[in-house]
Coordinates of C-alpha atoms and ligand atoms in Angstrom, one line a residue:
N2 CA 111.0 118.1 125.5
I3 CA 109.5 114.9 125.2
I4 CA 110.3 114.1 121.5
Q5 CA 113.5 111.8 122.4
L6 CA 111.1 110.1 124.5
G7 CA 109.1 106.5 123.8
G8 CA 106.2 105.7 125.5
T9 CA 103.2 107.9 126.4
I10 CA 103.8 110.8 129.3
L11 CA 99.5 110.7 129.4
K12 CA 99.5 107.0 130.0
T13 CA 96.6 106.0 127.8
A14 CA 96.7 102.0 127.7
R15 CA 94.0 99.7 126.9
C16 CA 90.4 100.6 128.8
Q17 CA 88.0 97.4 129.8
E18 CA 85.4 100.0 131.2
F19 CA 85.1 101.9 127.8
K20 CA 84.6 98.9 126.0
T21 CA 81.2 99.5 127.7
P22 CA 78.5 102.1 126.8
E23 CA 78.2 103.3 130.4
G24 CA 82.2 103.7 130.7
R25 CA 82.3 106.0 127.1
K26 CA 79.4 107.9 128.6
V27 CA 82.1 108.7 131.9
A28 CA 84.8 109.5 129.3
Y29 CA 81.7 111.6 127.6
D30 CA 81.2 113.2 130.4
T31 CA 84.7 113.9 131.7
L32 CA 86.1 115.5 128.2
V33 CA 82.6 117.6 128.1
K34 CA 83.9 118.7 132.5
E35 CA 86.9 119.2 131.0
G36 CA 86.6 121.3 128.5
I37 CA 88.5 119.5 125.8
D38 CA 86.8 119.9 122.4
A39 CA 88.6 117.5 120.1
L40 CA 90.7 114.5 120.3
V41 CA 93.3 113.4 118.4
V42 CA 93.7 109.2 119.6
I43 CA 97.0 107.1 118.7
G44 CA 96.9 103.8 118.4
G45 CA 96.6 100.6 116.2
D46 CA 93.3 99.0 115.3
G47 CA 91.7 98.7 119.1
T48 CA 92.1 102.8 119.6
L49 CA 91.1 103.7 116.0
T50 CA 87.5 101.3 116.6
G51 CA 87.4 102.4 120.3
A52 CA 87.3 106.2 118.6
R53 CA 84.9 104.9 116.1
I54 CA 82.0 104.5 118.3
F55 CA 82.9 106.6 120.5
A56 CA 82.3 109.7 118.0
T57 CA 78.8 108.0 116.2
E58 CA 77.8 106.9 119.5
Y59 CA 78.6 111.0 120.9
N60 CA 79.3 112.9 117.6
Y61 CA 82.6 114.4 118.8
P62 CA 85.4 115.7 116.4
I63 CA 88.5 112.9 116.6
V64 CA 90.7 112.7 114.3
G65 CA 93.5 109.4 114.7
L66 CA 97.2 108.8 113.9
P67 CA 98.6 105.5 113.3
G68 CA 100.7 104.6 116.2
T69 CA 101.9 101.5 116.7
I70 CA 104.8 98.7 116.3
D71 CA 103.3 96.6 114.2
N72 CA 102.7 98.5 111.4
D73 CA 99.5 97.0 110.4
L74 CA 97.4 99.6 109.8
Y75 CA 95.7 100.6 106.4
G76 CA 96.0 103.7 104.6
T77 CA 99.4 104.5 105.7
D78 CA 103.4 103.5 104.3
T79 CA 104.4 103.2 107.9
T80 CA 102.7 103.7 111.1
I81 CA 104.3 105.0 114.7
G82 CA 107.4 103.5 116.2
Y83 CA 107.6 101.2 113.5
D84 CA 110.6 102.3 112.3
T85 CA 112.1 102.5 115.8
A86 CA 111.2 98.9 116.8
L87 CA 112.7 97.8 113.5
N88 CA 116.2 99.4 114.2
T89 CA 116.0 98.2 117.5
I90 CA 116.0 94.3 115.8
M91 CA 118.2 95.5 113.3
D92 CA 120.8 96.6 116.8
A93 CA 120.1 93.3 118.0
V94 CA 120.7 90.9 116.0
D95 CA 123.8 92.6 114.6
K96 CA 124.7 91.8 117.9
I97 CA 123.5 88.6 118.3
R98 CA 125.1 87.7 115.0
D99 CA 128.4 88.0 116.5
T100 CA 127.5 84.3 118.6
A101 CA 126.0 82.9 115.3
T102 CA 129.2 83.1 113.3
S103 CA 131.9 82.8 116.2
H104 CA 130.2 79.3 117.3
E105 CA 128.3 78.6 114.3
R106 CA 124.9 78.2 115.3
L107 CA 121.7 78.4 113.7
F108 CA 119.5 80.9 115.7
F109 CA 115.4 81.2 115.8
I110 CA 114.6 85.0 116.8
E111 CA 111.3 86.0 118.0
V112 CA 110.1 89.2 117.2
M113 CA 107.0 91.0 118.1
G114 CA 104.1 91.2 115.5
R115 CA 101.0 89.5 116.5
D116 CA 99.1 89.5 113.6
A117 CA 101.4 90.9 111.5
G118 CA 104.9 89.9 110.0
F119 CA 106.4 93.4 108.4
L120 CA 109.0 93.0 111.5
A121 CA 110.1 89.9 110.6
L122 CA 110.2 90.2 107.0
N123 CA 112.3 93.8 107.5
G124 CA 114.0 92.5 110.0
A125 CA 115.3 89.9 108.2
I126 CA 116.7 91.6 105.2
A127 CA 118.0 94.6 106.7
T128 CA 120.3 91.7 109.1
G129 CA 120.7 89.5 106.4
A130 CA 118.6 86.9 107.5
E131 CA 118.2 83.5 105.4
A132 CA 114.5 83.8 106.6
A133 CA 111.1 85.8 108.6
I134 CA 108.8 83.1 109.6
I135 CA 105.4 85.5 109.2
P136 CA 101.5 84.9 109.9
E137 CA 101.1 85.8 106.1
I138 CA 103.0 83.0 104.4
S139 CA 103.4 79.3 105.8
T140 CA 107.4 79.3 105.0
E141 CA 108.7 75.6 103.9
V142 CA 111.0 74.1 107.9
D143 CA 113.3 73.6 104.6
L144 CA 114.5 76.8 103.6
I145 CA 115.8 76.8 106.7
K146 CA 117.5 73.2 106.1
N147 CA 119.4 74.6 103.2
G148 CA 120.0 78.2 103.5
F149 CA 122.2 76.4 106.3
R150 CA 123.2 73.3 104.8
K151 CA 124.7 74.4 101.1
S152 CA 126.4 77.8 101.7
K153 CA 126.7 78.9 105.4
N154 CA 127.7 77.6 108.8
S155 CA 125.5 79.9 110.8
S156 CA 121.9 81.1 110.1
I157 CA 119.4 83.6 111.4
V158 CA 116.1 83.3 111.0
L159 CA 112.9 85.9 112.2
V160 CA 110.0 84.7 114.3
A161 CA 106.9 86.7 114.4
E162 CA 105.3 85.8 118.3
S163 CA 101.7 85.7 115.9
P164 CA 100.1 82.3 117.2
I165 CA 100.2 81.0 113.6
T166 CA 103.9 80.4 113.5
G167 CA 104.1 79.1 116.6
G168 CA 106.6 81.1 117.8
A169 CA 110.5 80.8 118.3
M170 CA 110.4 78.3 120.8
H171 CA 108.4 76.4 119.2
L172 CA 109.7 76.3 115.6
A173 CA 113.6 75.5 117.2
E174 CA 112.3 72.3 119.0
R175 CA 110.8 71.2 115.6
V176 CA 114.2 71.7 114.1
Q177 CA 116.7 70.7 116.8
K178 CA 114.8 67.0 117.1
E179 CA 114.9 67.0 112.7
Y180 CA 118.4 68.0 112.2
P181 CA 119.9 67.3 115.8
Q182 CA 123.3 68.2 114.0
Y183 CA 122.6 72.2 113.9
D184 CA 123.4 73.7 117.0
V185 CA 120.0 75.9 117.9
R186 CA 120.0 78.4 120.2
V187 CA 116.6 81.1 120.6
T188 CA 116.7 84.7 121.4
I189 CA 113.3 86.3 122.3
L190 CA 113.8 90.3 121.7
G191 CA 110.4 90.9 123.7
H192 CA 109.5 94.7 125.1
I193 CA 113.1 96.1 124.3
Q194 CA 111.0 96.5 120.9
R195 CA 108.7 98.7 122.5
G196 CA 110.4 100.9 124.0
G197 CA 114.1 103.7 123.7
S198 CA 114.3 106.9 121.6
P199 CA 112.5 107.2 118.4
T200 CA 114.8 107.0 115.1
A201 CA 114.9 110.7 112.9
H202 CA 112.0 108.4 111.3
D203 CA 110.0 108.0 113.6
R204 CA 110.1 111.8 115.1
I205 CA 109.6 113.2 111.8
L206 CA 106.6 111.5 110.7
A207 CA 104.9 112.3 114.6
S208 CA 105.6 115.3 113.4
R209 CA 104.1 115.6 110.4
M210 CA 101.1 113.2 111.0
G211 CA 100.8 115.2 114.6
S212 CA 100.3 118.6 112.9
A213 CA 98.2 116.6 109.8
A214 CA 95.6 115.8 112.9
I215 CA 95.2 119.8 113.6
D216 CA 94.7 120.8 110.0
A217 CA 92.4 117.7 109.3
L218 CA 90.0 119.1 113.1
L219 CA 90.4 122.8 112.0
E220 CA 89.1 121.8 108.5
D221 CA 86.4 119.7 109.8
Q222 CA 86.8 116.3 109.4
R223 CA 85.7 113.6 111.8
N224 CA 86.4 109.9 111.9
V225 CA 89.3 110.1 109.5
M226 CA 92.9 108.4 110.4
I227 CA 96.0 110.4 108.7
G228 CA 97.8 108.5 106.9
I229 CA 101.5 109.1 104.7
R230 CA 101.3 107.5 101.3
N231 CA 103.9 107.9 98.8
N232 CA 104.7 111.1 101.0
E233 CA 101.4 112.6 100.5
I234 CA 99.2 113.5 103.7
E235 CA 95.9 111.3 103.2
Y236 CA 92.4 111.3 105.3
I237 CA 91.6 107.7 105.9
P238 CA 87.9 107.3 107.1
F239 CA 88.1 104.9 110.2
N240 CA 86.0 102.2 108.8
K241 CA 88.9 101.4 106.2
A242 CA 92.1 101.7 108.1
I243 CA 90.2 99.4 110.1
K244 CA 88.6 96.7 108.3
N245 CA 91.1 97.2 104.7
D246 CA 94.4 94.9 105.6
K247 CA 97.5 96.0 104.7
P248 CA 99.2 92.8 102.9
I249 CA 102.7 92.0 103.0
D250 CA 104.8 93.1 99.7
R251 CA 105.7 89.6 97.7
E252 CA 108.7 91.7 96.6
L253 CA 110.3 92.0 99.3
L254 CA 110.0 88.1 100.4
N255 CA 111.5 87.7 96.7
T256 CA 114.2 89.9 98.0
L257 CA 115.1 87.9 101.2
R258 CA 114.1 84.8 99.1
K259 CA 116.7 85.0 96.6
L260 CA 119.3 87.2 99.3
S261 CA 119.9 84.0 101.7
I262 CA 121.3 81.7 98.7
Ligands
LIG313 O1 100.1 95.2 118.6 C1 100.8 95.6 119.0 C2 102.2 94.5 119.6 O2 103.3 95.1 119.6 C3 101.8 93.0 119.4 O3 102.8 93.0 118.1 C4 102.2 92.2 120.8 O4 102.2 90.3 120.4 C5 102.1 92.9 121.6 O5 101.8 93.9 120.9 C6 102.4 93.2 123.0 O6 101.6 93.5 123.6 P1 101.2 93.0 125.3 O7 102.9 94.3 125.0 O8 100.2 93.9 125.7 O9 102.0 91.7 126.0

C-alpha cells in the first residue's frame, strides 16, 4: 500500500559516515548481520557514486535505479520522480498565470535543478512560458524584454535554481532595475516539487525499473543502473551513468523560443 506515496518509507538519506571507509565497513557488517544478500539503491549521482565505491570495496551485488526529480542521469530517458515534479510545476504555474494575466505582471518562477535545466525547460513548454533560464545555456535577458514588450501584457519565465543562473530573485532584481515599467514578481516553488503522489508515468516507470533490477540481480549483473531508453530496458554501468553528462535537447529549446514569439 505504498505506490501512491512520495518520499521514502525506509528513511534513507545522505550519510556523511558512509563517505569514510569505517562507515562503509559498518554498512557491510550490518548487511551481513541482517542476511541481506543484495542491494537495490535508488537515487541520483551521489547514490550511484556511493554504491560504486561500496561494490568495489566489498564485491557486493548492487543494482541502481535512477531516482531524481532533476532528470540529470545519463542512460535513461527519464528518472523516477521527474514526471511528478514536472506536473507539480505545471499545476503551480497554471495557478500563478491567473495573477500574471489579471494584473499584467512579469513573473520569475524558480524551479529545482541545481545542475540541470530539464524541469525548467520542459516546465516552460508545458505551461506556455516565455523563457527558461537554465544552467546549460546562457539566455539573454533581452529575450525576456522582447517577449514581454512585443506581444504580451503578461509574462512567465521559469528559472532553474542553479548557482549558474543565479536564481529567480537575482534575475528579477536585474530586470526590474533595467525595466522599471514592468510589474515584476518572484515565486520560488521549492520542496512542493519533491513530494506528493506520483503520476501514473512515474509509478509505471518505477515499477518497471524495480522489476528489471530484480531480473538483473538474478542474472548476476552487478554495478549497473537500470535505464529505459526508447522504451527498452538497458543496463548502464555505474561508471557511465555517473561520468557522462545528459545533454539538454536543443530542439526543445528551439520549440520554446518559437512558441514564445
Ligand atoms: O538534487 C536534487 C535536488 O532536487 C536539486 O534540484 C535541488 O537543488 C536539491 O535537490 C535540493 O536539495 P535539499 O532538499 O537538500 O535542499
